XYZ file of C-alpha atoms in Angstrom:
392
model
C -125.868 203.043 -52.708
C -129.076 205.027 -51.629
C -129.530 208.460 -52.739
C -129.037 210.026 -49.262
C -125.301 208.376 -49.550
C -125.021 209.607 -53.069
C -125.537 213.219 -51.947
C -123.227 212.569 -49.137
C -120.606 211.599 -51.491
C -121.391 214.958 -53.665
C -121.491 217.014 -50.502
C -117.917 215.528 -49.546
C -116.745 216.538 -52.990
C -117.599 220.151 -52.640
C -121.343 220.272 -53.751
C -123.838 222.442 -52.067
C -127.630 221.792 -51.455
C -128.426 222.818 -54.931
C -125.564 221.125 -56.609
C -126.062 217.945 -55.123
C -129.657 218.005 -56.736
C -128.657 219.061 -60.070
C -125.791 216.009 -59.940
C -128.334 213.683 -58.721
C -130.696 214.480 -61.441
C -127.874 214.510 -64.229
C -126.636 211.181 -63.119
C -129.663 209.153 -63.344
C -128.508 205.480 -64.540
C -130.810 204.764 -66.988
C -129.460 201.375 -67.845
C -132.307 198.772 -67.679
C -130.478 196.502 -65.175
C -133.369 193.908 -65.475
C -131.850 192.711 -68.782
C -128.943 191.369 -66.978
C -130.986 188.385 -65.671
C -132.297 187.220 -69.192
C -128.560 186.726 -70.521
C -127.868 182.994 -71.149
C -124.661 183.466 -73.197
C -121.647 185.717 -73.294
C -120.949 187.208 -75.781
C -124.576 187.753 -76.764
C -125.454 186.188 -80.159
C -124.694 188.047 -83.421
C -127.261 190.117 -84.763
C -128.562 189.091 -88.560
C -126.635 191.681 -89.800
C -123.163 189.964 -89.500
C -124.577 187.066 -92.144
C -123.932 189.896 -94.719
C -120.770 191.477 -93.481
C -118.786 188.333 -92.914
C -118.504 187.516 -96.602
C -117.769 191.411 -96.887
C -114.849 190.833 -94.750
C -113.462 187.875 -96.583
C -114.005 189.706 -99.998
C -112.123 192.734 -98.302
C -108.655 190.659 -97.897
C -108.939 189.668 -101.435
C -109.942 192.844 -103.255
C -109.408 195.973 -100.803
C -111.918 197.323 -98.135
C -112.646 200.383 -100.088
C -113.884 198.513 -103.230
C -115.978 196.104 -101.384
C -117.544 199.060 -99.366
C -117.991 201.092 -102.291
C -120.540 198.309 -103.471
C -122.537 198.153 -100.874
C -122.553 201.876 -99.242
C -124.517 203.962 -101.785
C -123.032 206.954 -100.001
C -119.353 206.575 -101.237
C -120.348 206.761 -104.792
C -120.925 210.625 -103.983
C -118.565 213.623 -103.527
C -118.788 215.765 -100.655
C -120.455 218.945 -101.579
C -122.728 221.369 -100.141
C -126.377 220.819 -101.250
C -125.494 216.764 -101.780
C -128.021 215.576 -99.215
C -131.005 217.358 -101.391
C -129.187 216.098 -104.762
C -132.032 213.947 -106.515
C -129.321 211.307 -107.436
C -128.181 210.850 -103.958
C -131.977 210.585 -102.751
C -132.497 208.029 -105.380
C -129.304 205.676 -104.143
C -129.574 206.423 -100.276
C -133.441 206.291 -99.941
C -134.970 204.172 -102.768
C -132.089 201.877 -103.515
C -131.396 202.910 -107.079
C -128.064 201.495 -108.270
C -125.835 204.167 -108.455
C -123.575 203.105 -111.134
C -126.725 204.532 -113.395
C -126.649 207.949 -111.665
C -125.035 210.861 -113.269
C -124.268 212.673 -110.121
C -122.580 209.309 -108.648
C -118.895 210.592 -109.413
C -117.449 208.992 -105.931
C -116.516 209.969 -102.985
C -112.842 211.036 -102.709
C -110.598 208.893 -101.086
C -106.873 209.530 -102.120
C -105.285 206.514 -100.466
C -107.877 203.995 -100.440
C -105.253 201.285 -98.985
C -105.373 202.849 -95.826
C -109.210 201.546 -95.465
C -109.672 198.117 -93.873
C -112.434 195.673 -92.540
C -112.699 193.581 -90.016
C -115.448 191.988 -87.569
C -114.649 192.070 -83.882
C -115.814 189.850 -81.407
C -117.334 192.213 -78.812
C -119.393 191.135 -75.497
C -122.345 192.402 -77.887
C -121.500 189.732 -80.369
C -119.187 190.580 -83.819
C -119.320 193.804 -84.871
C -118.185 194.926 -88.585
C -115.452 197.523 -88.002
C -114.096 200.015 -90.735
C -110.558 200.736 -89.717
C -109.106 204.050 -91.411
C -105.398 204.799 -91.175
C -105.531 208.306 -92.688
C -107.091 211.244 -91.447
C -108.117 212.802 -94.974
C -109.995 209.610 -95.905
C -111.615 209.287 -92.179
C -113.150 212.625 -92.431
C -114.627 211.883 -95.817
C -116.314 208.641 -94.659
C -117.488 210.483 -91.451
C -118.869 213.368 -93.876
C -120.444 210.386 -95.920
C -121.799 208.318 -93.481
C -123.129 210.756 -90.997
C -123.815 214.149 -92.420
C -125.469 212.941 -95.812
C -122.223 213.895 -97.800
C -122.412 217.587 -96.754
C -119.111 219.254 -95.809
C -119.903 219.240 -92.315
C -116.608 220.031 -89.772
C -115.110 217.074 -88.238
C -113.616 217.836 -84.995
C -110.071 217.137 -84.910
C -110.242 215.265 -81.616
C -113.164 212.686 -83.080
C -111.643 209.305 -84.030
C -114.725 207.047 -84.143
C -118.465 207.067 -85.683
C -120.826 204.597 -84.473
C -123.450 203.911 -87.383
C -126.592 202.445 -86.180
C -129.896 201.732 -88.267
C -127.998 201.766 -91.471
C -130.558 200.899 -94.288
C -128.473 198.205 -96.197
C -129.767 198.179 -99.810
C -127.469 195.007 -100.659
C -129.684 193.061 -98.315
C -133.055 194.550 -99.530
C -132.022 193.698 -103.284
C -130.834 190.112 -102.039
C -134.447 189.848 -100.379
C -136.034 190.922 -103.333
C -134.038 188.157 -105.813
C -135.187 185.563 -103.375
C -138.827 186.356 -103.311
C -138.872 186.572 -106.827
C -136.917 183.418 -107.510
C -139.555 181.705 -104.917
C -142.524 181.705 -107.587
C -146.166 182.965 -106.899
C -146.950 179.756 -104.889
C -144.656 179.711 -102.588
C -144.697 183.352 -102.025
C -146.453 184.898 -98.587
C -147.386 187.979 -100.659
C -148.648 188.947 -103.918
C -146.381 191.859 -104.946
C -142.852 193.295 -103.786
C -144.758 196.459 -102.301
C -146.609 194.126 -100.109
C -143.459 191.876 -99.116
C -141.447 195.493 -98.422
C -144.182 196.407 -96.082
C -143.645 192.965 -94.042
C -139.868 193.791 -94.377
C -140.417 197.497 -92.820
C -141.891 195.754 -89.904
C -138.610 193.897 -89.144
C -135.911 196.203 -89.191
C -133.183 193.698 -88.284
C -133.727 192.186 -91.526
C -132.582 195.084 -93.620
C -130.595 197.564 -90.961
C -127.257 197.085 -90.127
C -124.686 198.399 -87.009
C -120.945 199.135 -87.758
C -118.093 201.192 -86.531
C -115.668 203.609 -88.394
C -112.389 204.001 -86.454
C -109.368 206.102 -87.253
C -105.878 205.396 -85.409
C -105.150 209.017 -84.605
C -103.942 209.827 -81.026
C -107.141 208.710 -78.731
C -108.576 212.050 -77.291
C -106.150 213.973 -79.099
C -103.529 213.348 -76.530
C -100.041 213.506 -78.196
C -97.929 210.255 -77.936
C -95.034 212.649 -76.383
C -97.605 213.002 -73.561
C -98.293 209.385 -73.134
C -94.399 208.848 -73.169
C -94.777 206.400 -76.047
C -93.522 206.277 -79.543
C -96.005 207.576 -82.258
C -96.592 204.308 -84.074
C -97.162 202.441 -80.493
C -99.615 205.141 -79.406
C -101.558 204.844 -82.949
C -101.695 201.183 -82.073
C -103.045 201.447 -78.517
C -105.288 204.470 -79.658
C -106.589 202.172 -82.240
C -107.780 199.535 -79.887
C -109.023 201.860 -76.820
C -111.413 203.312 -79.536
C -112.497 199.797 -80.700
C -113.221 198.590 -77.391
C -114.697 201.825 -76.184
C -117.222 201.490 -79.136
C -117.859 197.928 -78.249
C -118.750 198.705 -74.398
C -121.242 201.143 -76.083
C -122.795 198.584 -78.286
C -123.113 195.993 -75.166
C -125.270 198.991 -73.172
C -127.273 200.050 -75.894
C -128.125 196.458 -77.138
C -128.176 194.555 -73.672
C -129.259 197.295 -71.318
C -130.942 199.838 -73.665
C -129.212 202.821 -73.102
C -126.186 205.134 -74.413
C -125.857 208.812 -73.384
C -123.347 211.676 -73.463
C -122.797 211.173 -69.436
C -119.864 210.533 -67.080
C -121.132 207.161 -66.236
C -121.368 206.085 -70.046
C -117.858 207.239 -70.762
C -116.465 205.853 -67.499
C -117.761 202.754 -68.754
C -116.429 202.999 -72.186
C -112.979 204.282 -71.548
C -112.340 201.254 -68.892
C -113.047 199.250 -71.638
C -111.098 200.455 -74.006
C -107.878 201.091 -71.799
C -108.047 197.679 -70.250
C -108.247 195.965 -73.751
C -105.264 198.252 -74.814
C -103.237 198.028 -71.876
C -104.105 194.841 -70.253
C -105.001 196.640 -67.136
C -106.713 199.831 -66.440
C -104.992 202.721 -65.864
C -106.696 205.565 -64.075
C -103.882 207.949 -65.130
C -104.493 207.334 -68.788
C -108.472 208.290 -67.766
C -107.736 211.111 -66.088
C -105.279 212.597 -69.216
C -108.327 211.857 -71.754
C -110.563 213.349 -69.720
C -108.550 216.452 -69.123
C -107.783 215.676 -65.199
C -104.265 215.102 -65.256
C -103.490 218.102 -63.127
C -106.613 217.964 -60.822
C -108.084 220.112 -59.355
C -107.293 222.417 -62.586
C -109.284 221.265 -65.249
C -107.556 221.230 -68.677
C -109.573 223.348 -71.131
C -110.705 221.694 -74.228
C -110.678 218.142 -72.065
C -113.161 215.383 -72.960
C -115.216 215.863 -69.659
C -116.735 219.076 -71.235
C -118.345 216.856 -73.720
C -120.287 215.439 -71.014
C -121.701 218.362 -69.415
C -125.244 217.180 -70.050
C -128.321 219.244 -71.555
C -129.097 221.392 -70.311
C -125.400 221.962 -69.290
C -124.428 221.818 -65.656
C -123.628 224.803 -63.909
C -120.217 225.745 -63.358
C -119.949 224.569 -59.694
C -122.047 221.580 -60.297
C -119.295 220.776 -63.079
C -116.257 221.024 -60.801
C -117.631 218.362 -58.615
C -118.555 216.153 -61.509
C -114.635 216.559 -62.411
C -114.098 215.451 -58.641
C -116.423 212.527 -59.028
C -114.463 211.522 -62.354
C -111.293 212.027 -60.620
C -112.069 209.685 -58.147
C -114.085 206.943 -59.799
C -110.974 206.611 -61.939
C -109.333 205.352 -58.677
C -112.231 202.783 -57.666
C -112.148 201.137 -61.241
C -108.331 201.119 -60.668
C -108.448 199.328 -57.587
C -111.225 197.238 -58.602
C -109.631 196.328 -61.518
C -106.212 195.014 -59.796
C -108.238 193.274 -57.487
C -110.521 191.016 -59.627
C -109.110 190.850 -63.020
C -105.575 191.696 -62.597
C -103.336 192.011 -65.525
C -103.000 190.572 -69.164
C -105.479 190.195 -72.098
C -109.279 189.487 -70.624
C -111.472 187.043 -72.238
C -114.997 188.561 -73.782
C -116.864 187.038 -70.867
C -114.866 189.300 -68.290
C -115.171 191.986 -70.241
C -118.777 191.835 -70.328
C -119.156 191.322 -66.916
C -116.884 194.281 -66.048
C -118.976 196.581 -68.055
C -122.127 195.014 -66.379
C -120.480 195.731 -63.070
C -119.619 199.534 -63.517
C -123.171 199.714 -65.336
C -124.852 198.541 -62.107
C -123.856 201.561 -60.178
C -124.020 205.462 -60.628
C -120.988 207.774 -60.908
C -121.326 208.685 -57.370
C -121.165 205.336 -56.259
C -117.587 204.820 -57.994
C -116.408 208.022 -56.555
C -117.101 206.764 -52.674
C -114.448 205.581 -50.547
C -115.861 202.246 -50.690
C -116.131 202.487 -54.265
C -114.002 199.782 -55.194
C -115.273 197.650 -52.530
C -118.776 197.742 -54.308
C -117.489 197.430 -57.766
C -115.524 194.010 -56.502
C -118.795 192.915 -54.954
C -121.036 193.263 -57.477
C -118.448 191.549 -60.205
C -118.199 188.348 -57.848
C -122.036 188.345 -57.613
C -122.270 188.324 -61.322
C -119.551 185.854 -61.826
C -121.123 183.506 -59.733
C -124.658 183.980 -61.263
C -123.013 183.368 -64.685
C -120.935 180.139 -63.544
C -124.121 178.604 -62.111
C -125.851 178.640 -65.275
C -128.626 181.566 -64.158
C -127.572 184.120 -66.706
C -125.464 187.379 -66.175
């Protein structure tokens, strides 16, 4: 859809001239859609870190996930405490790979119920992804602080139920690399010293950096089970599934399309994927409730849509129109989903092509009266291209 048509959609939803310009700039699609033509298989091939994590998942079944994770995530050896990020022992373990077991300050992360922690590999459209599942709020908060706040007692919002970790320096992989280098002997080595080998290693971050996701089974978007008309246990299970596939959708757009932002389009994509995976179909009413639009045009204070207001934030008027865009887009996504994918479990290929379909548009396109038809046309074209062997 052209900018003129997109501007028309925004104007029809109540945007003034200045608000139209504001929203068009906010909603720029930053996905590299040219990458879709390079895909030759779905799901995407696993990234190198999976070779390390697959055995860890098997070990976790035998010895417990908490024990296995502690062996390979040095942050789990240190308590949550103000100033810990600058502690000499902490820096030695996390930045230089010194084994925490020999460091006096490595007294351990307080995890009262370690049995609540699990580890699994989930097959996503972007390949397998390690998932740490935490079924206790206290344990989840501690792990978030350890893995994203360098063991500082930074507050964790009650609504936060997931943490995506990328670029994680895996010292276990580096140590294994050093052991292999030492075993090779001088004549077989490509470098004379380990320092030279480390320099080579740093040039290939995929050889020592990992990506994984930490998930809680708390109520998704902090919406209580009663508001969903569901029992507590059922809603916890569904919340976990929504979060998992939500984060996997972000993984797909970031890995293949080169972008992941706190913008409405990204969240429409991710919540579409999460809801469809958990419920077996996309539900517009669920998305609207998660965003705080269940009583639209009234916006619920504290609804998740507020998180995606942008930086600098949209003006009040433009934000109200953004809410109207999200409300209308939800309806288009539901009609598209019903027409093209129906009800029931989706294959990983269907998930990937649906994500790519939505990413091929702007939020205003989805909010247009013909938004569902435009999505359907794109989806069918991607299916034809992929079935014909020309990539996605």
